[in-house]
Every structure is written in structure tokens, then in C-alpha cells.
Short mmCIF file of C-alpha atoms and ligand atoms in Angstrom, two decimals:
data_model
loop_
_atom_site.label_atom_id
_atom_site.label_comp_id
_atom_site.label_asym_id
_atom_site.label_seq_id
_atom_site.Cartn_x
_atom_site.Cartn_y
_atom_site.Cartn_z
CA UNK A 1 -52.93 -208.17 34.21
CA UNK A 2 -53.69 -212.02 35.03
CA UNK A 3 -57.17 -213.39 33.74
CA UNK A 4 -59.28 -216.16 34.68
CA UNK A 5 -59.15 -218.92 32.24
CA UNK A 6 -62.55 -218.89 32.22
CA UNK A 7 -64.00 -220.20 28.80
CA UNK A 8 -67.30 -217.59 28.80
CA UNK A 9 -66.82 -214.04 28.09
CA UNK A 10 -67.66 -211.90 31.03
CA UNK A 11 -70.90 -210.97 30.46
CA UNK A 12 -71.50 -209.65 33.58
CA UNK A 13 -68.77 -207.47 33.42
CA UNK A 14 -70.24 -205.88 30.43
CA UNK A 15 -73.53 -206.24 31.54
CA UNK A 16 -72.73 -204.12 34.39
CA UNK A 17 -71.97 -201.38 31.94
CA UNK A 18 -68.68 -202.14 30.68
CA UNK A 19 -67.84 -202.19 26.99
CA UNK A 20 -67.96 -204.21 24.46
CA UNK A 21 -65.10 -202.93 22.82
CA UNK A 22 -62.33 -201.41 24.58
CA UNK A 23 -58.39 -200.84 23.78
CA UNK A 24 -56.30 -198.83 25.93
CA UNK A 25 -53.27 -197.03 24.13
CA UNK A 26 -53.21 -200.00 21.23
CA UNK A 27 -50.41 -199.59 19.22
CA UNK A 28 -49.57 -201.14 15.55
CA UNK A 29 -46.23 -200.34 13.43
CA UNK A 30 -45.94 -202.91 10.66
CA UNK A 31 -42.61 -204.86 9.91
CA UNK A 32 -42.32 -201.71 6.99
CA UNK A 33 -42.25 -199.39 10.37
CA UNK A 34 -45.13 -197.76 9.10
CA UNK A 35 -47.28 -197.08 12.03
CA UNK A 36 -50.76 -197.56 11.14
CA UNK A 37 -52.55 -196.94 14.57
CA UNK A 38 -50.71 -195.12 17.36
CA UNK A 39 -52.10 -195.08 21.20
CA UNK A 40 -55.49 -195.77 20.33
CA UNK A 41 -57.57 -195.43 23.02
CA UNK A 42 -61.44 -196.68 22.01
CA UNK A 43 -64.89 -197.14 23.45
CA UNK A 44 -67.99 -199.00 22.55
CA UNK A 45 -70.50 -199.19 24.94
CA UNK A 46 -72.98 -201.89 24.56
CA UNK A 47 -76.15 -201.49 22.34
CA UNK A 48 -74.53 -198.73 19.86
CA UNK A 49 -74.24 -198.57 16.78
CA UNK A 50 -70.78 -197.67 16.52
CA UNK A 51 -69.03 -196.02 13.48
CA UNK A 52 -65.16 -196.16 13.10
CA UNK A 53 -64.80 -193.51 10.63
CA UNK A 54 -61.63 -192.46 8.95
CA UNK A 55 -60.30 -191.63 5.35
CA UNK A 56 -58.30 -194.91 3.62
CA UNK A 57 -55.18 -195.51 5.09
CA UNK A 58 -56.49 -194.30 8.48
CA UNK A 59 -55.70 -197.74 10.01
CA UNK A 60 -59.58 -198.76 10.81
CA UNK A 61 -58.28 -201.75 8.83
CA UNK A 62 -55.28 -202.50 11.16
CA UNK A 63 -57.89 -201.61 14.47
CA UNK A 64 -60.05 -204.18 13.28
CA UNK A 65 -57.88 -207.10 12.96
CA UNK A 66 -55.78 -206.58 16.58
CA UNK A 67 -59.38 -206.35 17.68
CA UNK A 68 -60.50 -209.89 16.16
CA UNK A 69 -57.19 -211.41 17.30
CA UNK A 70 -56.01 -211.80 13.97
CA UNK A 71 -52.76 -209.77 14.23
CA UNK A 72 -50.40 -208.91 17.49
CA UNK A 73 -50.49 -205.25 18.42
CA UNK A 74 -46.75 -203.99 19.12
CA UNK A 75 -48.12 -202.46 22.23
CA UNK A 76 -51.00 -201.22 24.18
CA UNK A 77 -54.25 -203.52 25.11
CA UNK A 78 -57.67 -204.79 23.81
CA UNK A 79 -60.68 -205.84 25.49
CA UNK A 80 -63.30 -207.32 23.36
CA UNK A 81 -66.53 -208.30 25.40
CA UNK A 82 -64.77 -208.15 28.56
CA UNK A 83 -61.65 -210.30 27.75
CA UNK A 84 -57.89 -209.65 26.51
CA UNK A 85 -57.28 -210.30 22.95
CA UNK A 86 -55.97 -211.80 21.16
CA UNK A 87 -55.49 -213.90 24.17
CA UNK A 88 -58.93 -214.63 24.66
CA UNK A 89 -59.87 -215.38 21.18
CA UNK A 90 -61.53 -218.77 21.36
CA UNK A 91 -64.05 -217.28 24.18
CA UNK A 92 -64.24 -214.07 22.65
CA UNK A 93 -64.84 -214.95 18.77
CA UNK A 94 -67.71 -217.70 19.08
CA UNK A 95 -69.90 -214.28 19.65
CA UNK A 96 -68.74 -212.27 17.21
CA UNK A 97 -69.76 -212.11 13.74
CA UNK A 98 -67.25 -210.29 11.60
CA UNK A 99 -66.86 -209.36 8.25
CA UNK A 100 -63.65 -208.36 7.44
CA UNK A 101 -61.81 -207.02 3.99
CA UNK A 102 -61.90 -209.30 1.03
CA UNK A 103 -64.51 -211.94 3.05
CA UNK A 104 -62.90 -215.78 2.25
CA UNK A 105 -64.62 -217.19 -0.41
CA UNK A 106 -64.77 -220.37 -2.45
CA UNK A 107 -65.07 -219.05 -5.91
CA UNK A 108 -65.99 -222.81 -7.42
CA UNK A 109 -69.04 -223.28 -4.72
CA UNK A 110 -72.25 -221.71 -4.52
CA UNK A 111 -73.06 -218.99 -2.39
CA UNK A 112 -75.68 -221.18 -0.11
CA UNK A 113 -72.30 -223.99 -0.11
CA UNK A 114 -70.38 -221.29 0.86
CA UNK A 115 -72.49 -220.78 3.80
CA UNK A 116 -73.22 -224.48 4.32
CA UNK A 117 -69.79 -225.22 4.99
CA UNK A 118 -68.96 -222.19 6.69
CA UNK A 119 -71.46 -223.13 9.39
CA UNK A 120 -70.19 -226.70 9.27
CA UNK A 121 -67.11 -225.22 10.17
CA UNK A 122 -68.49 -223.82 13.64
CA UNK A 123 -68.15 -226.84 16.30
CA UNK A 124 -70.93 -225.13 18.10
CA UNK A 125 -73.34 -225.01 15.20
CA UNK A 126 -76.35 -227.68 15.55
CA UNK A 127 -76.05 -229.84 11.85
CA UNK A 128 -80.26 -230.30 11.98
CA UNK A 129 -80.86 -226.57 11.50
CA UNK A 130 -78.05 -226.01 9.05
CA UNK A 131 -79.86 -225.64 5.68
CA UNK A 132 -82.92 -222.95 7.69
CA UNK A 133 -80.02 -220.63 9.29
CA UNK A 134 -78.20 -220.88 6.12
CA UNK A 135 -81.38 -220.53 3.90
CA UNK A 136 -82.82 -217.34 6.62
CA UNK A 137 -78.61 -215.43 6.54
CA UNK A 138 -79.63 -215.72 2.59
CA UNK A 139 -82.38 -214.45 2.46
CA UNK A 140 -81.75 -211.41 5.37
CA UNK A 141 -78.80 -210.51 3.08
CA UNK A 142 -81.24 -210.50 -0.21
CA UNK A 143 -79.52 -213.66 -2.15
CA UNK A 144 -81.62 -215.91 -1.81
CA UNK A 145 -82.46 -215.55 -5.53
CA UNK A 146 -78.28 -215.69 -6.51
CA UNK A 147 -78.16 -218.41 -3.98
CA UNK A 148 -76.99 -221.18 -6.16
CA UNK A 149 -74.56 -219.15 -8.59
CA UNK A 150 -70.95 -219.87 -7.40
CA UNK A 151 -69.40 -217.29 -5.57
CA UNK A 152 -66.33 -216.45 -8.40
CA UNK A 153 -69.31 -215.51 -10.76
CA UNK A 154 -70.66 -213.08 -7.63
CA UNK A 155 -70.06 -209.11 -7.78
CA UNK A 156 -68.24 -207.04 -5.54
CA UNK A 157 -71.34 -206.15 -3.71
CA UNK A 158 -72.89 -209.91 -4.09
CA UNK A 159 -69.76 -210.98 -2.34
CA UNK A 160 -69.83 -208.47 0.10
CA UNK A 161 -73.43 -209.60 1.02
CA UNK A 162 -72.50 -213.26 1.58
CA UNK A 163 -69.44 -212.03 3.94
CA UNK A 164 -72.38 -210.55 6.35
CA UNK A 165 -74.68 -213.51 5.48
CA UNK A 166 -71.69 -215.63 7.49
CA UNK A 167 -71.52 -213.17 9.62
CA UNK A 168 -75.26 -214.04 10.45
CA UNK A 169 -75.84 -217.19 10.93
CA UNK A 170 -75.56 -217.18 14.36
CA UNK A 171 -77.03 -214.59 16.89
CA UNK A 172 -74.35 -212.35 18.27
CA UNK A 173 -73.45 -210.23 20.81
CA UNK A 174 -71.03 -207.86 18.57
CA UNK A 175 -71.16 -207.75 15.00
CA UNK A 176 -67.20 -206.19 13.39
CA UNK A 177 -68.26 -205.24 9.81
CA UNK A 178 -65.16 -203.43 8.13
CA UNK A 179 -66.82 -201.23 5.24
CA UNK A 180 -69.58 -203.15 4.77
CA UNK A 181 -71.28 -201.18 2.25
CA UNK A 182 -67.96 -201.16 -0.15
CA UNK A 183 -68.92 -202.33 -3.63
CA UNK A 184 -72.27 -201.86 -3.12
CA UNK A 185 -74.64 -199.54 -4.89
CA UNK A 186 -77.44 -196.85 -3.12
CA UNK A 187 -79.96 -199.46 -3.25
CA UNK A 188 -77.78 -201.89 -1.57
CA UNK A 189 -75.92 -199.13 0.58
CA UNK A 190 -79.93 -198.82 1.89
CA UNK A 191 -80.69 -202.39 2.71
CA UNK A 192 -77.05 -202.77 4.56
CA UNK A 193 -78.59 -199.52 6.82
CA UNK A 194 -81.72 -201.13 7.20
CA UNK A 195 -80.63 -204.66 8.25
CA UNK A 196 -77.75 -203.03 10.54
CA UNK A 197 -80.55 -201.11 12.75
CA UNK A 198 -82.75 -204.26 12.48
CA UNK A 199 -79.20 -206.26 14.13
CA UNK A 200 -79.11 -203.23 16.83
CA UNK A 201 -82.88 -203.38 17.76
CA UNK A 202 -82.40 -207.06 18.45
CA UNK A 203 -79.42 -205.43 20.96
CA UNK A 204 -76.71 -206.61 18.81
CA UNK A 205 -73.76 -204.40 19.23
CA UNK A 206 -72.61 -203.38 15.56
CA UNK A 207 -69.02 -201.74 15.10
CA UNK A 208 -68.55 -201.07 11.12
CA UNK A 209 -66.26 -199.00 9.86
CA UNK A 210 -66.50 -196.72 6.66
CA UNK A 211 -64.60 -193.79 5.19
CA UNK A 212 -68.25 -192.31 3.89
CA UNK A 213 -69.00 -189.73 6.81
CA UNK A 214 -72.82 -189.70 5.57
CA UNK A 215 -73.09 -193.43 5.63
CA UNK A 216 -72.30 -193.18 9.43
CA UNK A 217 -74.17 -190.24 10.19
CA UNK A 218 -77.80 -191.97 8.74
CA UNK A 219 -76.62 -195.29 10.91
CA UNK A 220 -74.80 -194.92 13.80
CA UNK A 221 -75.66 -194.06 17.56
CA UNK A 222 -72.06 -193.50 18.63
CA UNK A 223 -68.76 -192.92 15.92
CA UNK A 224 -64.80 -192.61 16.72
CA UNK A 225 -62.77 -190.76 14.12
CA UNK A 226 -59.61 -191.48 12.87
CA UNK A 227 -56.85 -189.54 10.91
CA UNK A 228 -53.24 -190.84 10.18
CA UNK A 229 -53.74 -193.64 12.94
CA UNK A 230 -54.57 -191.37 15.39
CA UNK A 231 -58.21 -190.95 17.06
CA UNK A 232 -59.31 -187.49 16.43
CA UNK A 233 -62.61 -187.56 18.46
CA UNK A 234 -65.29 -190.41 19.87
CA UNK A 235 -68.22 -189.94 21.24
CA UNK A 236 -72.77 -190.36 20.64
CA UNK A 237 -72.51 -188.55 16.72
CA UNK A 238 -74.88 -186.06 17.72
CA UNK A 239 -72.63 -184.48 20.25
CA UNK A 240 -69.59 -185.22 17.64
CA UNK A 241 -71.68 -182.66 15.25
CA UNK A 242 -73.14 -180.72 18.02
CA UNK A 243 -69.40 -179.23 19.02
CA UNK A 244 -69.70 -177.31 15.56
CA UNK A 245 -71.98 -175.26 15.31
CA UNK A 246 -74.10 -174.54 12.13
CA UNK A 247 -75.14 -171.84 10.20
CA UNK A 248 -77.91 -169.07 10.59
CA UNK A 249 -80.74 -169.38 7.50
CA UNK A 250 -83.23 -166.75 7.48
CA UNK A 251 -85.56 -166.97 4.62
CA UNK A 252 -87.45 -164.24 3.31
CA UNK A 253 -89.05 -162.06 0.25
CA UNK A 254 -86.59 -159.11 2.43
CA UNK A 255 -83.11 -160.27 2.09
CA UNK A 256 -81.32 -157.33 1.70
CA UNK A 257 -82.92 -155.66 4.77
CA UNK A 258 -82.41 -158.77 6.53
CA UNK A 259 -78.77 -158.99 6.17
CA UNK A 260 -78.69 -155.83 7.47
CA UNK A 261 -80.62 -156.69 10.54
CA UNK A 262 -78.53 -159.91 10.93
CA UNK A 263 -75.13 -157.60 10.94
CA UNK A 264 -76.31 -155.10 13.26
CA UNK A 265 -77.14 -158.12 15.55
CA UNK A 266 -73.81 -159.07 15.73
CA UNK A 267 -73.92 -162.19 13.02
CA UNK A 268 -70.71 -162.44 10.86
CA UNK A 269 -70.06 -163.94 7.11
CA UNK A 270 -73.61 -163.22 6.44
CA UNK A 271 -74.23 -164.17 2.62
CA UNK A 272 -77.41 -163.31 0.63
CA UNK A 273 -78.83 -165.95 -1.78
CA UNK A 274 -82.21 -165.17 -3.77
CA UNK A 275 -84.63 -165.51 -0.85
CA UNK A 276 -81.75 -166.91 1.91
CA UNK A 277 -80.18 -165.31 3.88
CA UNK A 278 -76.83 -167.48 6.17
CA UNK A 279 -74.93 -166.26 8.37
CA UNK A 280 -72.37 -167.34 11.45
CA UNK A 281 -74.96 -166.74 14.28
CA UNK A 282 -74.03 -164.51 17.02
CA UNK A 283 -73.13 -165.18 20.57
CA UNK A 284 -76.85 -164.71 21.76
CA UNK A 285 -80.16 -165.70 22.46
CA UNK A 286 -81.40 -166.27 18.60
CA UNK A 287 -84.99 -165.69 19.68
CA UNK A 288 -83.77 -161.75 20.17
CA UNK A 289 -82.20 -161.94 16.56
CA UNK A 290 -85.70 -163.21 15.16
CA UNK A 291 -87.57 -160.32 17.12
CA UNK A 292 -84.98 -157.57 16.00
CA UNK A 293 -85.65 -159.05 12.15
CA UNK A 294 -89.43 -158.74 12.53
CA UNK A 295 -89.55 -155.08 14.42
CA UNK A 296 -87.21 -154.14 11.87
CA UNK A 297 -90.32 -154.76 9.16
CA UNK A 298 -88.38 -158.45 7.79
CA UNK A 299 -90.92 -160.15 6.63
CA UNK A 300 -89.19 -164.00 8.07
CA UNK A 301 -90.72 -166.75 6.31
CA UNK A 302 -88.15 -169.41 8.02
CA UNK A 303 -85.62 -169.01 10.73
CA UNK A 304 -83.43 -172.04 12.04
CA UNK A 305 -79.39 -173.21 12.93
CA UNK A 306 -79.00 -175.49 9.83
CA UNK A 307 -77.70 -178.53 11.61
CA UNK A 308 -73.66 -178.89 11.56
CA UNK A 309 -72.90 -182.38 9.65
CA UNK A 310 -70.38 -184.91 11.09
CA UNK A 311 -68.29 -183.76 7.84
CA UNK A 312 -68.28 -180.28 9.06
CA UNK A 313 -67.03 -181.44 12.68
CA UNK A 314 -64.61 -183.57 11.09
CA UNK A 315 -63.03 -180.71 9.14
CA UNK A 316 -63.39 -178.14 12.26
CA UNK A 317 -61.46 -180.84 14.33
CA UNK A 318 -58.50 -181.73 11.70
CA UNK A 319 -58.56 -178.83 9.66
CA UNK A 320 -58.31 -180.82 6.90
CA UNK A 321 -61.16 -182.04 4.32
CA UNK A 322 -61.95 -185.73 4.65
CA UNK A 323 -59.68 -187.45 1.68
CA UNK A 324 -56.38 -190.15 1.91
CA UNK A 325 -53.89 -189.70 3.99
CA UNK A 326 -50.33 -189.65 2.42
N1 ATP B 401 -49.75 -205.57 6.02
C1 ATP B 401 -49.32 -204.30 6.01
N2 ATP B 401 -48.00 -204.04 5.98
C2 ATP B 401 -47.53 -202.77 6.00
N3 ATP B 401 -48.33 -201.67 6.04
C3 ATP B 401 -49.66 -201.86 6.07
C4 ATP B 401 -50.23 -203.19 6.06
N4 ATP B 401 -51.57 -203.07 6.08
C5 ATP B 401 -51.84 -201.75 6.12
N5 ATP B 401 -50.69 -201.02 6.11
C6 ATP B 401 -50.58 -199.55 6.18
O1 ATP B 401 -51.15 -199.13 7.40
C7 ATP B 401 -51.91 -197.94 7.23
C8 ATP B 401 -53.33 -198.18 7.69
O2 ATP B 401 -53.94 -199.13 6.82
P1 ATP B 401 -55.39 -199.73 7.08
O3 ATP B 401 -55.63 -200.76 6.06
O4 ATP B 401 -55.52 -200.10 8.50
O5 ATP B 401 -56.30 -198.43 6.78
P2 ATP B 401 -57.87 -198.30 6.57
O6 ATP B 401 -58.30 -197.16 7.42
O7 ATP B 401 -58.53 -199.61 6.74
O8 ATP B 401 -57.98 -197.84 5.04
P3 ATP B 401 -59.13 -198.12 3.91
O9 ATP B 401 -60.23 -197.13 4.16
O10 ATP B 401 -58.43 -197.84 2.63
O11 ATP B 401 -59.56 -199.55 4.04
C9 ATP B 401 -51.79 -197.56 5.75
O12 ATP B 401 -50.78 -196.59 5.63
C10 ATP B 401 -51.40 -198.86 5.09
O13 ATP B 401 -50.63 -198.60 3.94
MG1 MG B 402 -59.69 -200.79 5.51
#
């Protein structure tokens, strides 16, 4: 396909619904001949939140640098806010923040120097308002207090933290954060959540990948999964988790009777639990089920489909639980 040489990315082309994100059959085999990602075909509309969730090894890793230009794919194509990469990389990148494995750090300077001349190192960045962006990515990150510790002294999580700060200092139209809550504890697991919706209320597109399903179920509108290179599913999360369906709870001072009821209804695998009663609901209107429970004297103090997690769908779809590939 021939592309304009224009310099902007096509915003209207995405603006007129396209995505932000989009590969078509992109292929990566490493020198090794290990093939890492294999006919992926991926997209992120604009506006999500999009998790790219897979188990290590799953080649989110791999995805993520074709996508930022930073290695050739061996075949297939991908589109990153309208244009080719890694063709288009010096139109494309100016508008993406990224935070990639193992951010680039200079261990003798301080965090805020870090930051300082990483902005210094944008041609588009205005020199006046260096030290506020750098001083407000800081403090939106929560280091403004480590801020003049040099970065070899920093932890896992602190360096993690200044990776997104760079990642900030501009406003941007995508945001690629590869596993940005590695190193980090709950606490700071929480305030990564908190400042990624914060980004995607301002309309920031944010792709981040993570193998932690739960991590992407609390934060993401949309999520792609991958397994052994391959995409297993992609789609908003709540119909990813909606093709599974969950469990029957019923609970009640009756449980024995109930479990009864619940067979004769047609409900299979029904387990009894002190006052619980689960079961694999059957293939029927559930409001009948409740009815037959009550005119059968069950006395139901709760009745609901527990809701089917994103680890359940992923386990449904691959068979397999959610740990490294070989
Ligand atoms: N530079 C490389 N050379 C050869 N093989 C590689 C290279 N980088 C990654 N791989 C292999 O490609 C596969 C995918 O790796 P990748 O790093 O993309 O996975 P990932 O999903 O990011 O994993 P993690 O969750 O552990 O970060 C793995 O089998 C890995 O060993
Ligand atoms: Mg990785």
C-alpha cells in the first residue's frame, strides 16, 4: 500500500472511527526462529482502555515493540494512529507516550534530571515550561518527594513510576504502557489504576499490557488475549466474560431442600456449602427456578448468576489455567 508522506498522523482517519491501533496478520519469529507472535490480527478503537493480556512469554512484549517501530515484523502490517509502522515512526511517535520494559535510565542523575533531559530531548518540547511539565509528570506519578534521589538508588517500582512520568510529559493521543504495574506493590498497583482512568477520561487512548487478569479486569474497557503468540479472543471485557457464563448461588437457612429444588429444575453440579447453595444454572428462565424454590417452601434469602471473571473466560477459551507458556 503507498502512503502519503504526510508528516501528521491521520487524525481524521481515526477520528472517523478508525483505530488507534491496528495490525493485520503481524508476524514476529526471532533470529532463534522462535516465533513469538504469529498472524496477529488486533484492534483498539479510540477512547478504550485497552488490555493486552497474556501469561509471560506470550509475546505482548514482542507486539509492543513492532508496534512502537522499534523492531521489523517478519511479516504482516501495523497501523498505529492511522499510519504504517515502523515506516511512519517520526509522525506516529511524537503522540505516543510509551513505557516500555526496563524504561532507560541514568542511574548517576536524579529522577527530576532524568526527566529534565528527557524532555530536552523532544525537539518539539517548549524549554520555558520545562521545569512545570517536568515538576507536574512528578508529581502525577507520586515522586515528587524522591525527586532528587538519583535514579540507580530508585526501586523497581520507583523506576517504573519515572518510566510513565516520561511517558507524561506531554499530552497524548495513545499511551503504550508494557506492564506498568510490574514491581509495584497494591498501593502502587492502585494509584497506576487510578491515574490510567484519569489519562482515559482526558480521552487518552491507553494500551498496557499485563499478565495479571484482575489488574485488567478493574481497568480496562476493551482487552485482547494472548497465548503462545497467538490471539485467543478481543473484544469490550464485559462481553469477553459475558461468553462464560457463571454460577447459580442460592442462599438460604434450607439448603438441602434447595438443592433438591435446583436438581429437579434441571441445574447440574449443584454443591451445598453451609447456607449456599451453587449450581450450573439451567437452560431457562431463572425467574421460574426462583418461583419453583419458594412454592417448594425454600426459604431464599439471595438468588443471583455470580458474575463469570475474565480468568474464568480465559480458561473456558484455552482450556488451560493462566501460567507461562513453555
Ligand atoms: N530478543 C529475543 N530473541 C529471541 N527470542 C525472544 C526475544 N525476545 C523475546 N523472545 C521470545 O519470544 C517469546 C515472547 O516474548 P515476549 O517478551 O514478547 O513475551 P511477553 O508476553 O512480553 O512476556 P512477559 O509477560 O514475561 O513480559 C518468548 O518465548 C521469548 O522467549
Ligand atoms: Mg513482556
Amino acid at each position: 500500500m503507498d502512503e502519503p508522506s504526510a508528516t501528521e498522523p491521520d487524525r481524521e482517519r481515526e477520528d472517523a472511527g478508525e483505530s488507534v491501533i491496528a495490525t493485520r496478520a503481524l508476524t514476529k519469529r526471532y533470529r532463534g526462529g522462535q516465533l513469538a507472535v504469529d498472524g496477529l490480527d488486533l484492534t483498539v478503537p479510540a477512547g478504550s482502555v485497552f488490555g493486552f493480556l497474556g501469561p509471560n512469554g506470550s509475546g505482548k512484549t514482542t507486539t509492543i515493540r513492532m508496534l512502537m517501530g522499534l523492531i521489523e515484523p517478519t511479516s504482516g502490517t501495523a497501523r498505529v494512529l492511522g499510519r504504517p509502522m515502523p515506516r511512519a515512526a517520526r509522525a506516529v511517535l511524537p503522540h505516543v507516550g510509551a513505557l516500555i520494559e526496563g524504561p532507560a535510565l541514568y542511574g548517576f542523575l536524579s529522577g527530576r534530571d532524568n526527566l529534565l533531559r528527557y524532555d530536552a530531548a523532544d525537539p518539539t518540547s517548549d524549554p520555558r515550561t520545562r521545569r512545570a511539565r517536568v515538576a507536574a509528570a512528578l508529581d502525577r506519578v507520586g515522586l515528587t518527594a524522591a525527586a532528587t534521589k538519583k535514579a540507580k538508588a530508585y526501586s523497581l517500582g520507583m523506576k517504573q513510576r519515572l518510566g510513565l512520568a516520561a511517558a507524561l510529559l506531554q499530552p497524548r493521543r495513545l499511551l503504550v504502557l508494557d506492564e506498568p504495574t510490574n514491581g509495584l506493590d497494591p498501593q502502587g498497583m492502585r494509584e497506576i489504576r487510578s491515574l490510567v482512568r484519569e489519562l482515559a477520561s482526558d480521552g487518552t487512548t491507553v494500551f498496557l499490557s499485563s499478565h495479571l487478569l484482575d489488574e485488567i479486569e478493574q481497568v480496562c474497557t476493551h482487552a485482547a488475549v494472548m497465548a503462545q503468540g497467538r490471539l485467543i479472543t478481543q473484544g469490550p471485557v464485559s462481553d469477553l466474560a459475558a461468553g462464560t457464563r457463571g454460577r447459580l448461588i442460592v442462599t438460604t437457612p434450607d439448603p438441602g431442600e434447595a438443592a433438591r429444588v435446583l436438581k429437579e429444575q434441571g441445574a447440574s453440579d449443584v454443591v451445598t456449602e453451609d447456607d449456599k447453595v451453587t449450581a450450573e444454572p439451567p437452560d431457562r428462565d431463572l425467574a421460574d427456578v426462583n418461583a419453583a424454590l419458594v412454592s417448594a417452601g425454600v426459604r431464599v434469602r439471595g438468588f443471583g448468576l455470580q458474575r463469570a471473571s475474565l480468568e474464568d473466560a480465559f480458561v473456558a477459551l484455552t482450556g488451560e489455567g493462566f501460567d507461562v507458556a513453555g
